[in-house]
Tab-separated table of C-alpha atoms in Angstrom:
chain	number	residue	atom	x	y	z
A	260	UNK	CA	0.248	-0.044	0.023
A	261	UNK	CA	1.080	3.669	-0.610
A	262	UNK	CA	-0.213	6.459	0.605
A	263	UNK	CA	-0.203	10.016	-0.695
A	264	UNK	CA	-0.742	13.418	1.937
A	265	UNK	CA	-2.400	16.308	-0.375
A	266	UNK	CA	0.105	19.315	0.062
A	267	UNK	CA	-0.773	22.782	-0.876
A	268	UNK	CA	0.422	22.061	-4.777
A	269	UNK	CA	-2.476	19.195	-4.773
A	270	UNK	CA	-5.382	20.613	-2.906
A	271	UNK	CA	-8.041	22.314	-4.897
A	272	UNK	CA	-8.449	19.720	-7.580
A	273	UNK	CA	-10.718	16.313	-7.743
A	274	UNK	CA	-9.484	13.464	-6.855
A	275	UNK	CA	-9.444	11.659	-10.211
A	276	UNK	CA	-7.533	14.517	-11.916
A	277	UNK	CA	-4.782	14.051	-8.935
A	278	UNK	CA	-5.025	9.859	-9.936
A	279	UNK	CA	-4.534	10.541	-13.650
A	280	UNK	CA	-1.454	12.704	-13.063
A	281	UNK	CA	0.253	10.261	-10.546
A	282	UNK	CA	-0.970	7.110	-12.707
A	283	UNK	CA	-0.390	8.704	-15.853
A	284	UNK	CA	0.526	5.753	-17.821
A	285	UNK	CA	-3.089	4.005	-16.642
A	286	UNK	CA	-6.242	3.985	-18.604
A	287	UNK	CA	-9.198	5.880	-16.892
A	288	UNK	CA	-11.204	3.028	-16.809
A	289	UNK	CA	-8.454	1.385	-14.767
A	290	UNK	CA	-8.547	4.214	-12.140
A	291	UNK	CA	-12.203	3.909	-11.852
A	292	UNK	CA	-12.344	0.281	-11.734
A	293	UNK	CA	-9.734	0.712	-8.769
A	294	UNK	CA	-12.125	3.204	-7.174
A	295	UNK	CA	-15.316	1.068	-7.378
A	296	UNK	CA	-13.434	-1.717	-5.757
A	297	UNK	CA	-12.055	0.163	-2.941
A	298	UNK	CA	-8.468	-0.468	-4.094
A	299	UNK	CA	-8.170	3.351	-4.299
A	300	UNK	CA	-9.460	4.986	-1.181
A	301	UNK	CA	-9.851	8.719	0.386
A	302	UNK	CA	-9.204	9.097	3.995
A	303	UNK	CA	-10.105	4.903	4.009
A	304	UNK	CA	-13.333	5.590	2.333
A	305	UNK	CA	-14.645	4.642	-0.397
A	306	UNK	CA	-14.436	7.488	-3.037
A	307	UNK	CA	-15.761	7.891	-6.856
A	308	UNK	CA	-13.087	10.440	-7.930
A	309	UNK	CA	-15.342	13.628	-7.899
A	310	UNK	CA	-14.274	14.571	-4.559
A	311	UNK	CA	-12.603	17.910	-4.106
A	312	UNK	CA	-8.848	17.320	-1.769
A	313	UNK	CA	-8.228	19.199	0.885
A	314	UNK	CA	-4.615	19.571	2.206
A	315	UNK	CA	-3.707	16.649	5.078
A	316	UNK	CA	-6.611	14.760	3.095
A	317	UNK	CA	-4.506	11.435	2.411
A	318	UNK	CA	-4.927	8.930	-0.716
A	319	UNK	CA	-4.479	5.194	-0.307
A	320	UNK	CA	-3.219	3.227	-3.521
A	321	UNK	CA	-3.681	-0.433	-2.247
A	322	UNK	CA	-1.994	-1.589	-5.283
A	323	UNK	CA	1.609	-3.312	-5.669
A	324	UNK	CA	4.738	-1.233	-5.824
A	325	UNK	CA	5.173	-2.799	-9.353
A	326	UNK	CA	1.775	-1.880	-10.977
A	327	UNK	CA	2.457	1.905	-9.375
A	328	UNK	CA	5.657	1.860	-11.356
A	329	UNK	CA	4.367	0.775	-14.572
A	330	UNK	CA	1.470	3.265	-14.575
A	331	UNK	CA	3.748	6.240	-13.269
A	332	UNK	CA	5.967	7.898	-15.533
A	333	UNK	CA	8.184	11.173	-14.505
A	334	UNK	CA	10.650	13.060	-17.142
A	335	UNK	CA	13.591	14.528	-15.904
A	336	UNK	CA	16.197	16.513	-17.348
A	337	UNK	CA	19.932	15.504	-16.382
A	338	UNK	CA	21.440	18.428	-17.774
A	339	UNK	CA	22.972	21.130	-14.855
A	340	UNK	CA	22.165	24.757	-16.409
A	341	UNK	CA	23.283	27.441	-14.366
A	342	UNK	CA	19.790	29.765	-13.847
A	343	UNK	CA	20.787	33.622	-13.895
A	344	UNK	CA	18.118	33.996	-10.992
A	345	UNK	CA	17.211	37.245	-10.345
A	346	UNK	CA	14.676	37.031	-7.228
A	347	UNK	CA	13.306	33.900	-5.302
A	348	UNK	CA	10.721	33.142	-3.038
A	349	UNK	CA	8.424	29.971	-1.984
A	350	UNK	CA	6.619	30.241	-4.908
A	351	UNK	CA	8.370	31.974	-8.017
A	352	UNK	CA	11.585	32.033	-9.863
A	353	UNK	CA	12.428	35.581	-11.549
A	354	UNK	CA	14.734	34.350	-14.375
A	355	UNK	CA	16.894	36.484	-16.743
A	356	UNK	CA	16.684	33.998	-19.654
A	357	UNK	CA	19.584	34.150	-22.392
A	358	UNK	CA	18.744	34.394	-25.546
A	359	UNK	CA	18.942	31.113	-27.767
A	360	UNK	CA	17.042	29.318	-24.560
A	361	UNK	CA	13.426	27.790	-25.416
A	362	UNK	CA	10.889	28.586	-23.209
A	363	UNK	CA	8.632	26.074	-24.504
A	364	UNK	CA	9.139	22.883	-26.268
A	365	UNK	CA	8.903	23.253	-30.496
A	366	UNK	CA	9.366	19.291	-30.757
A	367	UNK	CA	9.252	16.698	-27.995
A	368	UNK	CA	13.006	16.198	-27.938
A	369	UNK	CA	13.600	20.063	-27.060
A	370	UNK	CA	14.965	21.054	-23.915
A	371	UNK	CA	13.499	24.148	-22.413
A	372	UNK	CA	13.839	26.584	-19.389
A	373	UNK	CA	10.695	24.347	-17.827
A	374	UNK	CA	13.066	21.722	-17.556
A	375	UNK	CA	16.159	23.930	-16.354
A	376	UNK	CA	13.587	25.320	-13.707
A	377	UNK	CA	12.940	21.675	-12.484
A	378	UNK	CA	16.243	20.234	-12.542
A	379	UNK	CA	17.117	23.209	-10.406
A	380	UNK	CA	14.362	22.464	-7.774
A	381	UNK	CA	15.326	19.193	-7.643
A	382	UNK	CA	19.137	19.786	-7.362
A	383	UNK	CA	18.289	22.112	-4.351
A	384	UNK	CA	15.824	19.645	-2.790
A	385	UNK	CA	12.820	22.231	-3.141
A	386	UNK	CA	11.141	19.453	-4.946
A	387	UNK	CA	11.226	16.003	-4.904
A	388	UNK	CA	10.595	13.350	-8.096
A	389	UNK	CA	7.490	11.885	-6.052
A	390	UNK	CA	6.310	15.523	-5.812
A	391	UNK	CA	6.669	15.756	-9.602
A	392	UNK	CA	4.243	13.048	-10.333
A	393	UNK	CA	1.284	15.453	-9.275
A	394	UNK	CA	2.529	18.841	-9.579
A	395	UNK	CA	4.748	20.466	-12.328
A	396	UNK	CA	6.450	24.049	-11.921
A	397	UNK	CA	5.967	25.669	-14.810
A	398	UNK	CA	6.406	29.393	-16.628
A	399	UNK	CA	4.176	31.998	-16.004
A	400	UNK	CA	5.066	34.127	-18.955
A	401	UNK	CA	7.176	33.192	-22.531
A	402	UNK	CA	9.855	34.681	-24.397
A	403	UNK	CA	10.354	34.243	-28.060
A	404	UNK	CA	13.522	31.953	-28.556
A	405	UNK	CA	16.065	34.884	-29.292
A	406	UNK	CA	14.471	37.058	-26.521
A	407	UNK	CA	16.425	37.545	-23.597
A	408	UNK	CA	15.721	39.120	-20.643
A	409	UNK	CA	12.873	38.545	-17.377
A	410	UNK	CA	10.747	35.053	-17.269
A	411	UNK	CA	8.914	34.623	-14.075
A	412	UNK	CA	8.424	30.592	-13.166
A	413	UNK	CA	6.201	29.474	-10.876
A	414	UNK	CA	7.567	27.229	-8.015
A	415	UNK	CA	4.136	26.248	-6.521
A	416	UNK	CA	0.499	25.951	-7.545
A	417	UNK	CA	-0.050	29.376	-5.746
A	418	UNK	CA	2.773	30.979	-7.787
A	419	UNK	CA	1.069	29.513	-10.933
A	420	UNK	CA	-2.115	30.407	-10.755
A	421	UNK	CA	-1.584	33.785	-8.761
A	422	UNK	CA	1.238	35.018	-11.122
A	423	UNK	CA	-1.072	33.865	-14.061
A	424	UNK	CA	-3.998	36.202	-12.805
A	425	UNK	CA	-1.943	39.123	-12.111
A	426	UNK	CA	-0.228	38.651	-16.389
A	427	UNK	CA	-3.751	38.182	-17.361
A	428	UNK	CA	-5.368	41.328	-15.536
A	429	UNK	CA	-2.217	43.089	-17.274
A	430	UNK	CA	-1.505	44.565	-14.020
A	431	UNK	CA	2.348	43.957	-14.045
A	432	UNK	CA	4.657	46.654	-15.947
A	433	UNK	CA	6.593	44.621	-18.619
A	434	UNK	CA	9.153	46.904	-20.267
A	435	UNK	CA	11.844	45.909	-23.044
A	436	UNK	CA	14.686	47.598	-24.724
A	437	UNK	CA	14.927	47.009	-28.033
A	438	UNK	CA	17.048	48.512	-31.384
A	439	UNK	CA	15.344	49.325	-34.275
A	440	UNK	CA	16.038	51.147	-37.811
A	441	UNK	CA	15.564	54.589	-38.171
A	442	UNK	CA	15.053	57.443	-35.775
A	443	UNK	CA	12.465	57.645	-33.745
A	444	UNK	CA	12.186	61.132	-32.209
A	445	UNK	CA	8.666	61.146	-29.759
A	446	UNK	CA	7.289	58.648	-27.467
A	447	UNK	CA	4.097	57.549	-28.488
A	448	UNK	CA	1.868	54.136	-28.568
A	449	UNK	CA	0.422	52.293	-31.684
A	450	UNK	CA	-2.641	50.167	-31.818
A	451	UNK	CA	-2.979	47.476	-34.508
A	452	UNK	CA	-4.635	43.699	-34.900
A	453	UNK	CA	-2.600	40.876	-35.160
A	454	UNK	CA	-3.165	37.649	-36.734
A	455	UNK	CA	-0.657	34.345	-36.804
A	456	UNK	CA	-0.345	31.929	-38.888
A	457	UNK	CA	0.452	28.998	-36.800
A	458	UNK	CA	1.896	26.708	-40.087
A	459	UNK	CA	4.756	29.532	-40.901
A	460	UNK	CA	5.130	30.769	-37.015
A	461	UNK	CA	4.776	34.672	-38.389
A	462	UNK	CA	2.361	37.000	-37.752
A	463	UNK	CA	0.903	40.070	-39.752
A	464	UNK	CA	0.019	43.218	-38.187
A	465	UNK	CA	-3.356	45.184	-39.931
A	466	UNK	CA	-5.118	48.674	-38.666
A	467	UNK	CA	-8.648	47.313	-39.255
A	468	UNK	CA	-10.032	44.407	-36.963
A	469	UNK	CA	-10.722	41.290	-39.060
A	470	UNK	CA	-11.620	37.097	-38.292
A	471	UNK	CA	-9.199	35.934	-35.697
A	472	UNK	CA	-7.306	39.002	-35.345
A	473	UNK	CA	-6.016	40.064	-31.876
A	474	UNK	CA	-5.928	43.860	-30.852
A	475	UNK	CA	-2.676	44.921	-30.143
A	476	UNK	CA	-1.366	48.417	-27.946
A	477	UNK	CA	2.144	49.116	-27.944
A	478	UNK	CA	4.029	51.940	-26.193
A	479	UNK	CA	7.679	53.048	-26.952
A	480	UNK	CA	9.936	55.892	-25.765
A	481	UNK	CA	13.430	56.818	-27.567
A	482	UNK	CA	16.118	56.927	-25.179
A	483	UNK	CA	19.299	57.213	-27.691
A	484	UNK	CA	19.620	57.776	-31.399
A	485	UNK	CA	22.687	58.115	-33.439
A	486	UNK	CA	20.824	59.484	-36.497
A	487	UNK	CA	20.520	55.655	-38.113
A	488	UNK	CA	19.446	53.882	-35.144
A	489	UNK	CA	17.476	54.150	-32.132
A	490	UNK	CA	17.375	52.711	-28.865
A	491	UNK	CA	13.636	52.488	-27.284
A	492	UNK	CA	12.242	51.250	-24.319
A	493	UNK	CA	8.955	49.563	-24.980
A	494	UNK	CA	5.936	48.745	-22.800
A	495	UNK	CA	3.743	45.801	-23.569
A	496	UNK	CA	0.046	47.126	-23.009
A	497	UNK	CA	-1.197	43.399	-24.736
A	498	UNK	CA	0.880	40.767	-25.031
A	499	UNK	CA	0.851	38.498	-28.019
A	500	UNK	CA	3.177	36.574	-29.724
A	501	UNK	CA	5.918	38.497	-31.811
A	502	UNK	CA	3.803	41.377	-30.880
A	503	UNK	CA	7.038	44.488	-30.242
A	504	UNK	CA	8.901	42.624	-33.263
A	505	UNK	CA	5.802	43.019	-35.973
A	506	UNK	CA	4.262	45.974	-34.510
A	507	UNK	CA	7.676	47.938	-35.148
A	508	UNK	CA	8.427	46.703	-37.940
A	509	UNK	CA	4.563	47.770	-39.521
A	510	UNK	CA	5.526	51.187	-38.489
A	511	UNK	CA	9.148	51.043	-40.427
A	512	UNK	CA	11.528	50.662	-37.399
A	513	UNK	CA	12.410	46.769	-38.002
A	514	UNK	CA	14.117	45.462	-34.509
A	515	UNK	CA	18.015	45.272	-35.552
A	516	UNK	CA	18.912	41.697	-35.771
A	517	UNK	CA	15.435	40.059	-36.772
A	518	UNK	CA	15.592	37.181	-38.926
A	519	UNK	CA	11.768	37.130	-39.469
A	520	UNK	CA	10.585	40.799	-39.339
A	521	UNK	CA	14.078	42.523	-39.830
A	522	UNK	CA	15.779	44.531	-42.572
A	523	UNK	CA	17.897	42.303	-44.313
A	524	UNK	CA	20.884	44.813	-45.035
A	525	UNK	CA	20.555	45.693	-41.610
A	526	UNK	CA	21.060	42.500	-40.050
A	527	UNK	CA	23.917	41.577	-42.367
A	528	UNK	CA	26.089	44.990	-41.319
A	529	UNK	CA	25.402	44.180	-37.708
A	530	UNK	CA	25.913	40.545	-38.262
A	531	UNK	CA	29.195	41.684	-40.248
A	532	UNK	CA	30.833	44.045	-37.723
A	533	UNK	CA	29.244	42.968	-34.783
A	534	UNK	CA	29.070	38.945	-35.250
A	535	UNK	CA	25.251	39.341	-33.915
A	536	UNK	CA	23.327	36.441	-33.966
A	537	UNK	CA	20.289	37.281	-31.920
A	538	UNK	CA	17.660	39.738	-32.569
A	539	UNK	CA	17.880	43.230	-30.010
A	540	UNK	CA	15.267	42.786	-28.080
A	541	UNK	CA	15.540	42.258	-24.095
A	542	UNK	CA	12.693	41.775	-21.465
A	543	UNK	CA	14.595	44.413	-19.149
A	544	UNK	CA	11.946	45.305	-16.511
A	545	UNK	CA	9.031	44.306	-14.500
A	546	UNK	CA	7.176	46.721	-12.033
A	547	UNK	CA	4.601	44.701	-9.814
A	548	UNK	CA	1.755	47.051	-8.402
A	549	UNK	CA	0.328	46.735	-4.856
A	550	UNK	CA	-0.630	42.946	-4.196
A	551	UNK	CA	-2.270	41.607	-1.215
A	552	UNK	CA	-2.944	38.220	-0.100
A	553	UNK	CA	-0.704	35.186	-1.117
A	554	UNK	CA	1.786	37.355	-3.021
A	555	UNK	CA	2.071	40.013	-1.307
A	556	UNK	CA	6.041	39.762	-0.774
A	557	UNK	CA	6.068	40.941	-4.517
A	558	UNK	CA	4.063	44.180	-3.559
A	559	UNK	CA	5.233	47.303	-5.522
A	560	UNK	CA	8.304	45.275	-6.121
A	561	UNK	CA	11.082	46.353	-9.458
A	562	UNK	CA	13.101	44.008	-10.906
A	563	UNK	CA	15.421	44.788	-14.015
A	564	UNK	CA	17.705	41.984	-15.921
A	565	UNK	CA	20.923	43.365	-16.952
A	566	UNK	CA	21.356	43.578	-21.067
A	567	UNK	CA	23.762	40.803	-22.526
A	568	UNK	CA	26.842	41.382	-23.216
A	569	UNK	CA	26.622	41.736	-27.065
A	570	UNK	CA	23.662	43.964	-26.462
A	571	UNK	CA	25.426	46.130	-24.078
A	572	UNK	CA	28.734	46.647	-26.312
A	573	UNK	CA	26.397	47.541	-29.488
A	574	UNK	CA	24.562	50.065	-27.430
A	575	UNK	CA	28.032	51.475	-25.751
A	576	UNK	CA	29.904	51.511	-29.597
A	577	UNK	CA	26.993	53.169	-31.686
A	578	UNK	CA	25.592	55.531	-29.634
């Protein structure tokens, strides 16, 4: 017999949902059969799977270790990656992601920041393989592969859910630094409608709404210009895939180094003279609002992520 004691990361969900995670290779019919036969019980009582779990509840599995092991599978990344951690508490990590690292899988064999976060939590003994069966830490926001800077990871269910709500409600100020082609003289905000082509992982921007298009709004402020290029501080007022890169390109100011939306000749110049391999877009700053409740430790905090060395060197050279 094996017993699972429900913790804060598992509470609040239905029993059958937990069992589907814990016995993730078992058919649903097997799980419900075991419940009917009282081979799986909740607090030593018969359960049908619809019960909502609470902290300190106990789930009993009257199954052999061989059966449990056969129906449970946990994938753990063994690679040890040094994360650039800006801030950490019991619920979240604020990480400075390097350009070139994936936030989420493009192919099943890809290793991503999510796997590296899990590996870090296992290494620091903040998470066990057993806990990983029923709860997966994850990322609360995403960055394109070649965009560097701040990403928030949820270490707990509270962190994932509450941070997800804050991001969804757009209560967090998110600022980026980028270098664009051309001279930008004034601070302003631009609006438009973004349509994503999932087959080609590319977006288009239009000024009129259309079916399937998402409204977007981007605010930017010029910090420096040399007459050919401008360093911008960009604030995301909506958060859509490729929004900053495509939106700035649509008004004639493509991001330097952007192979998808950028200017070919500009990119060649920076590749030749600076060996630039990534587009110059960096998630630079997060400003949290006043927060009460479970994430109150983050109330009115501000985090900044230093520019990557190659980005900082270009800023120093051309401005």
